[in-house]
Coordinates of C-alpha atoms and ligand atoms in Angstrom, one line a residue:
M1 CA 75.2 99.3 41.2
G2 CA 78.3 97.4 40.2
R3 CA 81.7 98.7 41.3
K4 CA 84.6 99.5 39.0
L5 CA 87.1 96.7 38.5
L6 CA 90.2 97.5 40.5
R7 CA 93.3 97.3 38.3
I8 CA 96.4 96.3 40.2
A9 CA 100.1 96.4 39.3
L10 CA 102.0 93.9 41.5
L11 CA 105.6 94.7 42.1
G12 CA 107.3 91.4 43.0
C13 CA 105.8 87.9 42.7
G14 CA 107.7 86.0 45.4
T15 CA 106.4 84.6 48.7
V16 CA 103.9 87.3 49.5
G17 CA 103.4 88.6 46.0
G18 CA 102.7 85.1 44.7
G19 CA 100.0 84.7 47.3
V20 CA 98.4 88.0 46.3
Y21 CA 98.5 86.9 42.7
E22 CA 96.7 83.7 43.5
F23 CA 94.1 85.4 45.6
V24 CA 93.3 88.1 43.0
R25 CA 93.1 85.5 40.2
D26 CA 90.1 83.9 41.9
R27 CA 88.2 87.2 42.3
Q28 CA 85.8 89.0 40.0
D29 CA 86.2 92.6 41.4
M30 CA 89.9 93.1 40.8
V31 CA 92.5 92.1 38.3
I32 CA 96.3 92.0 38.2
S33 CA 97.1 94.1 35.1
Y34 CA 100.9 93.9 35.5
V35 CA 103.6 92.0 37.4
L36 CA 106.9 93.8 37.7
S37 CA 109.6 91.1 37.5
R38 CA 113.3 91.2 36.5
R39 CA 113.0 87.8 34.9
P40 CA 110.4 86.4 32.4
R41 CA 107.4 84.8 34.1
P42 CA 105.7 82.8 31.3
E43 CA 103.5 81.0 33.9
L44 CA 101.7 84.3 34.7
S45 CA 98.6 85.2 32.7
C46 CA 99.1 89.0 32.9
K47 CA 101.6 91.4 31.4
V48 CA 105.0 91.0 32.9
V49 CA 107.3 94.0 32.7
S50 CA 110.7 94.8 34.0
D51 CA 110.5 98.6 33.6
F52 CA 108.5 100.3 36.3
S53 CA 107.9 103.4 34.1
V54 CA 105.5 101.3 32.0
I55 CA 103.3 100.8 35.0
L56 CA 103.6 104.4 36.2
S57 CA 102.5 105.8 32.8
D58 CA 99.5 103.6 32.4
P59 CA 96.5 105.6 33.5
E60 CA 94.5 102.3 33.8
V61 CA 96.5 101.2 36.8
D62 CA 94.6 102.1 40.0
V63 CA 96.8 100.6 42.6
V64 CA 100.4 99.6 43.0
V65 CA 100.9 96.7 45.3
E66 CA 104.6 96.7 46.5
A67 CA 105.8 93.2 47.4
I68 CA 109.5 93.5 46.6
G69 CA 110.6 94.2 50.2
G70 CA 113.8 96.0 51.2
M71 CA 114.5 99.7 50.6
D72 CA 115.8 99.9 47.1
P73 CA 114.1 100.1 44.6
A74 CA 110.9 99.8 46.6
Y75 CA 111.2 103.3 48.1
E76 CA 111.6 105.0 44.7
Y77 CA 108.7 103.0 43.2
V78 CA 106.3 103.7 46.1
R79 CA 107.2 107.4 46.1
S80 CA 106.7 107.8 42.4
A81 CA 103.5 105.8 42.4
L82 CA 102.0 108.1 45.1
E83 CA 103.2 111.2 43.2
A84 CA 101.6 109.8 40.0
G85 CA 98.3 109.7 41.9
K86 CA 98.1 105.9 42.3
H87 CA 97.0 104.2 45.5
V88 CA 99.8 102.2 47.1
I89 CA 99.5 99.0 49.2
T90 CA 102.7 97.6 50.7
A91 CA 103.8 94.9 53.2
N92 CA 107.1 96.7 53.5
K93 CA 107.7 97.5 57.2
L94 CA 111.3 98.6 56.6
L95 CA 110.1 101.2 54.1
I96 CA 107.1 102.5 56.1
A97 CA 109.0 102.7 59.4
A98 CA 111.9 104.6 57.8
H99 CA 109.9 107.0 55.7
Y100 CA 106.7 107.2 57.7
R101 CA 106.1 111.0 57.7
E102 CA 107.1 111.5 54.1
L103 CA 104.9 108.8 52.7
V104 CA 101.9 109.6 54.8
E105 CA 102.2 113.3 53.7
L106 CA 102.7 112.3 50.1
A107 CA 99.5 110.2 50.1
D108 CA 97.6 113.0 51.7
K109 CA 99.0 115.6 49.2
H110 CA 98.0 113.5 46.2
H111 CA 94.6 112.4 47.6
V112 CA 95.5 108.7 47.3
T113 CA 95.3 105.8 49.7
L114 CA 98.3 104.3 51.4
R115 CA 97.9 101.0 53.3
C116 CA 100.3 98.6 54.9
S117 CA 98.2 96.2 56.9
A118 CA 100.4 93.2 56.1
A119 CA 103.5 95.1 57.5
V120 CA 102.5 94.3 61.1
G121 CA 101.1 91.0 62.4
G122 CA 101.2 89.1 59.1
G123 CA 97.5 88.1 58.5
I124 CA 96.1 89.8 61.7
P125 CA 93.7 92.6 61.1
W126 CA 95.7 94.8 63.5
L127 CA 96.4 98.2 61.8
A128 CA 92.9 98.4 60.4
N129 CA 91.5 97.8 63.9
L130 CA 93.8 100.5 65.4
E131 CA 92.2 102.9 62.9
R132 CA 88.6 101.7 63.8
T133 CA 89.3 102.0 67.5
L134 CA 90.6 105.6 67.0
E135 CA 87.2 106.5 65.5
Q136 CA 85.8 106.0 69.0
E137 CA 88.4 106.6 71.6
P138 CA 92.1 107.2 72.4
I139 CA 94.5 104.2 72.6
T140 CA 96.7 104.4 75.7
R141 CA 98.8 101.3 75.1
I142 CA 99.8 98.6 72.6
S143 CA 101.8 95.4 73.3
G144 CA 102.3 91.9 72.3
I145 CA 104.1 89.3 70.2
M146 CA 104.9 90.8 66.7
N147 CA 107.4 88.4 65.2
G148 CA 106.6 84.9 64.0
T149 CA 110.1 83.7 63.6
T150 CA 111.2 84.4 67.2
N151 CA 107.9 83.0 68.6
Y152 CA 108.4 79.9 66.6
I153 CA 112.0 79.5 67.9
L154 CA 110.9 80.1 71.5
D155 CA 107.9 77.8 71.3
R156 CA 110.0 74.9 69.8
M157 CA 112.7 75.4 72.5
H158 CA 110.1 75.4 75.2
C159 CA 107.8 72.6 74.0
S160 CA 110.2 70.2 72.3
D161 CA 113.6 71.1 73.7
A162 CA 114.7 72.0 70.1
A163 CA 118.1 73.6 69.7
F164 CA 118.1 77.3 68.8
E165 CA 119.8 76.7 65.4
E166 CA 117.5 73.9 64.5
A167 CA 114.4 75.9 65.3
L168 CA 115.7 78.9 63.3
L169 CA 116.3 76.6 60.3
E170 CA 112.8 75.4 60.5
A171 CA 111.4 78.9 60.6
Q172 CA 113.5 79.8 57.6
H173 CA 112.2 76.8 55.6
L174 CA 108.6 77.6 56.5
G175 CA 109.1 81.1 55.0
Y176 CA 108.7 83.0 58.3
A177 CA 112.1 84.6 58.6
E178 CA 113.4 87.7 56.9
A179 CA 116.0 87.2 54.0
D180 CA 118.6 88.1 56.7
P181 CA 117.2 86.5 59.8
S182 CA 119.4 88.6 62.1
S183 CA 116.7 91.3 62.0
D184 CA 114.2 88.8 63.4
L185 CA 116.7 87.6 66.1
N186 CA 117.9 91.1 67.2
G187 CA 114.4 92.6 67.4
G188 CA 115.0 95.0 64.5
D189 CA 111.9 93.6 62.6
I190 CA 109.8 94.0 65.7
R191 CA 111.0 97.6 66.2
R192 CA 109.8 98.5 62.7
K193 CA 106.4 97.0 63.5
L194 CA 106.2 98.8 66.8
V195 CA 107.1 102.2 65.3
I196 CA 104.3 101.8 62.7
S197 CA 101.8 100.6 65.3
A198 CA 102.7 103.3 67.9
N199 CA 102.7 106.0 65.3
I200 CA 99.2 105.1 64.2
A201 CA 97.9 104.4 67.7
F202 CA 99.2 107.6 69.3
G203 CA 99.1 109.9 66.2
C204 CA 102.8 110.5 66.5
V205 CA 106.1 110.0 64.7
L206 CA 108.7 108.1 66.7
R207 CA 112.3 107.7 65.6
E208 CA 113.1 104.0 65.1
E209 CA 116.5 104.3 66.7
D210 CA 115.1 105.8 69.9
I211 CA 113.2 102.5 70.7
A212 CA 115.1 100.3 73.1
V213 CA 115.5 96.7 71.8
F214 CA 117.1 93.5 73.1
G215 CA 116.8 90.3 71.0
I216 CA 117.2 86.6 71.5
E217 CA 120.6 86.2 69.9
S218 CA 122.3 85.4 73.2
L219 CA 119.5 83.1 74.4
R220 CA 120.7 79.6 75.5
A221 CA 118.8 76.4 76.3
E222 CA 119.7 77.0 80.0
D223 CA 117.7 80.3 80.0
I224 CA 114.6 78.4 78.8
Q225 CA 115.2 75.9 81.6
A226 CA 115.5 78.7 84.1
C227 CA 112.3 80.2 82.8
K228 CA 110.5 76.8 83.0
K229 CA 111.7 76.3 86.6
L230 CA 110.1 79.6 87.4
G231 CA 106.8 78.3 85.9
R232 CA 107.0 80.9 83.2
V233 CA 107.1 81.0 79.4
C234 CA 109.7 83.1 77.4
K235 CA 108.3 85.4 74.7
M236 CA 109.6 88.4 72.7
I237 CA 107.3 91.3 73.8
A238 CA 107.0 94.7 72.2
S239 CA 105.4 97.5 74.3
A240 CA 104.4 101.1 73.8
R241 CA 102.6 103.4 76.2
N242 CA 101.3 106.9 75.4
L243 CA 102.6 109.1 78.3
D244 CA 102.5 112.8 78.9
G245 CA 104.7 114.4 76.2
C246 CA 106.5 111.2 75.4
V247 CA 106.1 107.6 74.6
A248 CA 107.6 104.6 76.4
A249 CA 108.5 102.1 73.8
Y250 CA 110.8 99.0 74.0
I251 CA 111.2 95.4 72.9
E252 CA 112.7 92.7 75.1
P253 CA 112.4 89.0 75.9
A254 CA 110.0 88.4 78.8
F255 CA 109.4 85.5 81.2
M256 CA 105.6 85.6 81.1
N257 CA 103.3 84.4 83.9
S258 CA 101.9 81.2 82.3
Q259 CA 98.3 82.4 82.9
L260 CA 98.8 85.3 80.5
H261 CA 97.4 84.9 76.9
E262 CA 100.8 85.7 75.4
A263 CA 102.3 82.6 77.2
A264 CA 100.1 80.3 75.2
V265 CA 100.9 81.7 71.7
P266 CA 102.4 78.8 69.6
L267 CA 104.6 78.5 66.5
N268 CA 104.5 81.5 64.1
F269 CA 101.4 83.1 65.7
N270 CA 101.3 86.7 66.9
L271 CA 99.1 88.2 69.6
I272 CA 98.9 92.0 69.6
S273 CA 96.8 94.0 72.0
L274 CA 95.6 97.5 72.3
T275 CA 94.2 99.2 75.4
G276 CA 91.5 101.8 74.9
E277 CA 90.5 104.3 77.4
H278 CA 87.0 102.8 77.9
I279 CA 87.1 99.4 76.3
G280 CA 90.2 98.2 78.1
K281 CA 92.4 95.5 76.5
Q282 CA 91.5 94.0 73.1
S283 CA 93.7 91.3 71.5
F284 CA 94.2 90.2 67.9
Y285 CA 95.6 86.8 67.3
G286 CA 96.6 84.9 64.1
Q287 CA 99.5 83.8 62.0
G288 CA 102.1 86.5 62.1
A289 CA 104.1 85.4 59.1
G290 CA 103.9 83.2 56.0
R291 CA 102.7 83.5 52.4
Y292 CA 98.9 83.3 52.6
P293 CA 98.3 85.0 55.9
T294 CA 100.4 88.0 54.8
A295 CA 98.8 88.0 51.3
Y296 CA 95.4 88.0 53.0
N297 CA 96.1 91.3 54.7
V298 CA 97.3 92.8 51.4
L299 CA 94.0 91.6 49.8
Q300 CA 92.0 93.3 52.6
D301 CA 93.8 96.5 51.7
C302 CA 92.9 96.0 48.1
V303 CA 89.2 95.5 49.1
D304 CA 89.4 98.8 51.2
V305 CA 90.8 100.7 48.2
R306 CA 88.1 99.2 46.0
N307 CA 85.5 100.3 48.5
G308 CA 86.8 103.9 48.3
L309 CA 88.7 104.1 51.6
Q310 CA 90.8 107.3 51.7
G311 CA 94.3 108.2 52.9
F312 CA 96.4 106.5 55.6
Y313 CA 95.2 105.1 58.9
T314 CA 95.8 108.4 60.5
N315 CA 96.9 111.9 59.5
K316 CA 98.3 112.9 62.9
L317 CA 102.1 113.2 62.7
E318 CA 103.3 114.7 66.0
D319 CA 107.0 114.2 66.7
R320 CA 107.4 112.5 70.1
P321 CA 110.5 111.5 72.2
V322 CA 110.8 108.0 73.6
D323 CA 111.4 107.8 77.4
N324 CA 111.4 104.4 79.2
S325 CA 112.6 105.7 82.6
S326 CA 109.2 105.4 84.2
V327 CA 108.7 101.7 83.3
V328 CA 110.1 99.5 86.0
R329 CA 110.2 95.7 86.1
P330 CA 112.0 92.8 87.8
Y331 CA 114.5 91.1 85.5
Y332 CA 116.2 87.7 85.0
V333 CA 119.8 88.2 84.0
R334 CA 122.5 85.7 83.0
T335 CA 126.0 87.0 82.6
E336 CA 129.6 86.3 83.4
R337 CA 130.3 90.0 83.9
V338 CA 128.9 90.6 87.3
D339 CA 129.6 94.1 88.5
E340 CA 128.5 96.3 91.4
W341 CA 125.4 97.7 89.7
L342 CA 124.1 94.1 89.2
Q343 CA 125.2 92.8 92.6
K344 CA 123.3 95.6 94.4
R345 CA 120.1 94.7 92.7
V346 CA 120.1 90.9 93.0
V347 CA 117.2 89.5 95.0
K348 CA 117.5 85.8 94.0
I349 CA 120.3 83.5 92.7
L350 CA 119.3 80.8 90.2
D351 CA 121.3 77.9 88.8
C352 CA 122.5 79.9 85.8
G353 CA 121.3 83.5 86.4
V354 CA 119.9 85.9 88.9
I355 CA 116.6 87.8 89.5
L356 CA 116.9 91.6 90.0
K357 CA 114.6 93.8 92.0
P358 CA 112.6 96.1 89.7
V359 CA 114.7 98.4 87.6
S360 CA 113.7 100.8 84.8
V361 CA 113.7 99.6 81.2
T362 CA 116.2 102.5 80.5
E363 CA 118.7 101.2 83.1
M364 CA 118.4 97.6 82.2
H365 CA 118.9 98.1 78.4
A366 CA 121.8 100.5 79.0
W367 CA 123.6 98.0 81.3
A368 CA 123.1 95.2 78.8
K369 CA 124.7 97.3 76.0
E370 CA 128.0 97.2 78.0
H371 CA 127.8 93.7 79.4
P372 CA 127.5 90.4 77.4
C373 CA 124.4 88.8 78.8
F374 CA 120.9 87.5 78.2
F375 CA 118.1 89.2 80.1
A376 CA 114.3 89.0 80.3
S377 CA 111.7 91.0 82.2
L378 CA 109.3 89.1 84.5
R379 CA 105.7 89.9 83.7
D380 CA 102.5 89.1 85.6
Ligands
HSE401 N1 110.0 87.8 59.6 C1 108.8 88.2 60.0 C2 108.3 87.4 61.2 C3 107.8 88.1 58.8 O1 108.9 86.4 61.5 O2 107.3 87.9 61.8 C4 106.5 88.8 59.1 O3 106.6 90.1 59.2

């Protein structure tokens, strides 16, 4: 029996939307009925409209694919599409992380599907596999590299001694970075991805602002040299653990033991892992940013909708606090503001920084807020 043709309204036809348009054009089971664009797009072979209400009121549109990015007007469009009974697929991590509960509840109320597989991990089948794992067993932990831009910068600085600014420009030219790359560099982009991942994995709702984050804006070439001298590789790592009554969740640079899989992740690639109660650690690897990898995940969501998949990845929405006080690690710190707290914890002095004895993530991040520095945890 043939399946019904899936009729898609594509909001935005830029980097990711353009990739989606190309992929759908080559398929027989789905079609782009509309592209929403502010400017005329004579090169597109579908209806191009600038008024979203045309899409909303067309009963033939099955699914709205939001590829505009940002909060406004994407939030309004997504909300009204769900309320109008249309399935929604989005790559918009800002939107999903900020309005998680409301959008999941809205999709549930209107019996439609909400998917955002491209919001985390670019082209990696990560969120869909969280959902599949949960069918079988609880997930206790998630962790890994969730940002292509920062991984690209760190890899270029490690392997080719590239300067930070040069590597960032390359990442921007390759289409990996956000429109405002400061959210890549300060870890804000990763924090949104971690919120979405942890919420799905642990069936909870975390507040984005509760998650501790330290980025690579203050990273210098000398930190990479120190890391190399220790025989390690610097990576941006996101971690979340499901604990009793709370979740430990934080993002920070880490000097990884060179034997760990994360240490070998090149360029714009991501490596994200889950730990299941019985299956142990499973890792998912692939390009974490870029036009076609991201469009691929949007397409996978379209296929899932066409196949009749219902709802969101989970319908569990338990509010949970974040508490990182039980997670303890040794840290590398470079600062000109040495104080008593730091001095008391130093176990080794390096050329340009120090190694601290294990301290809690809560303490380390709180200290760094008050002291200009670069820090990274040491992970084995
Ligand atoms: N700026 C993001 C990154 C894009 O570099 O990972 C993909 O989410």
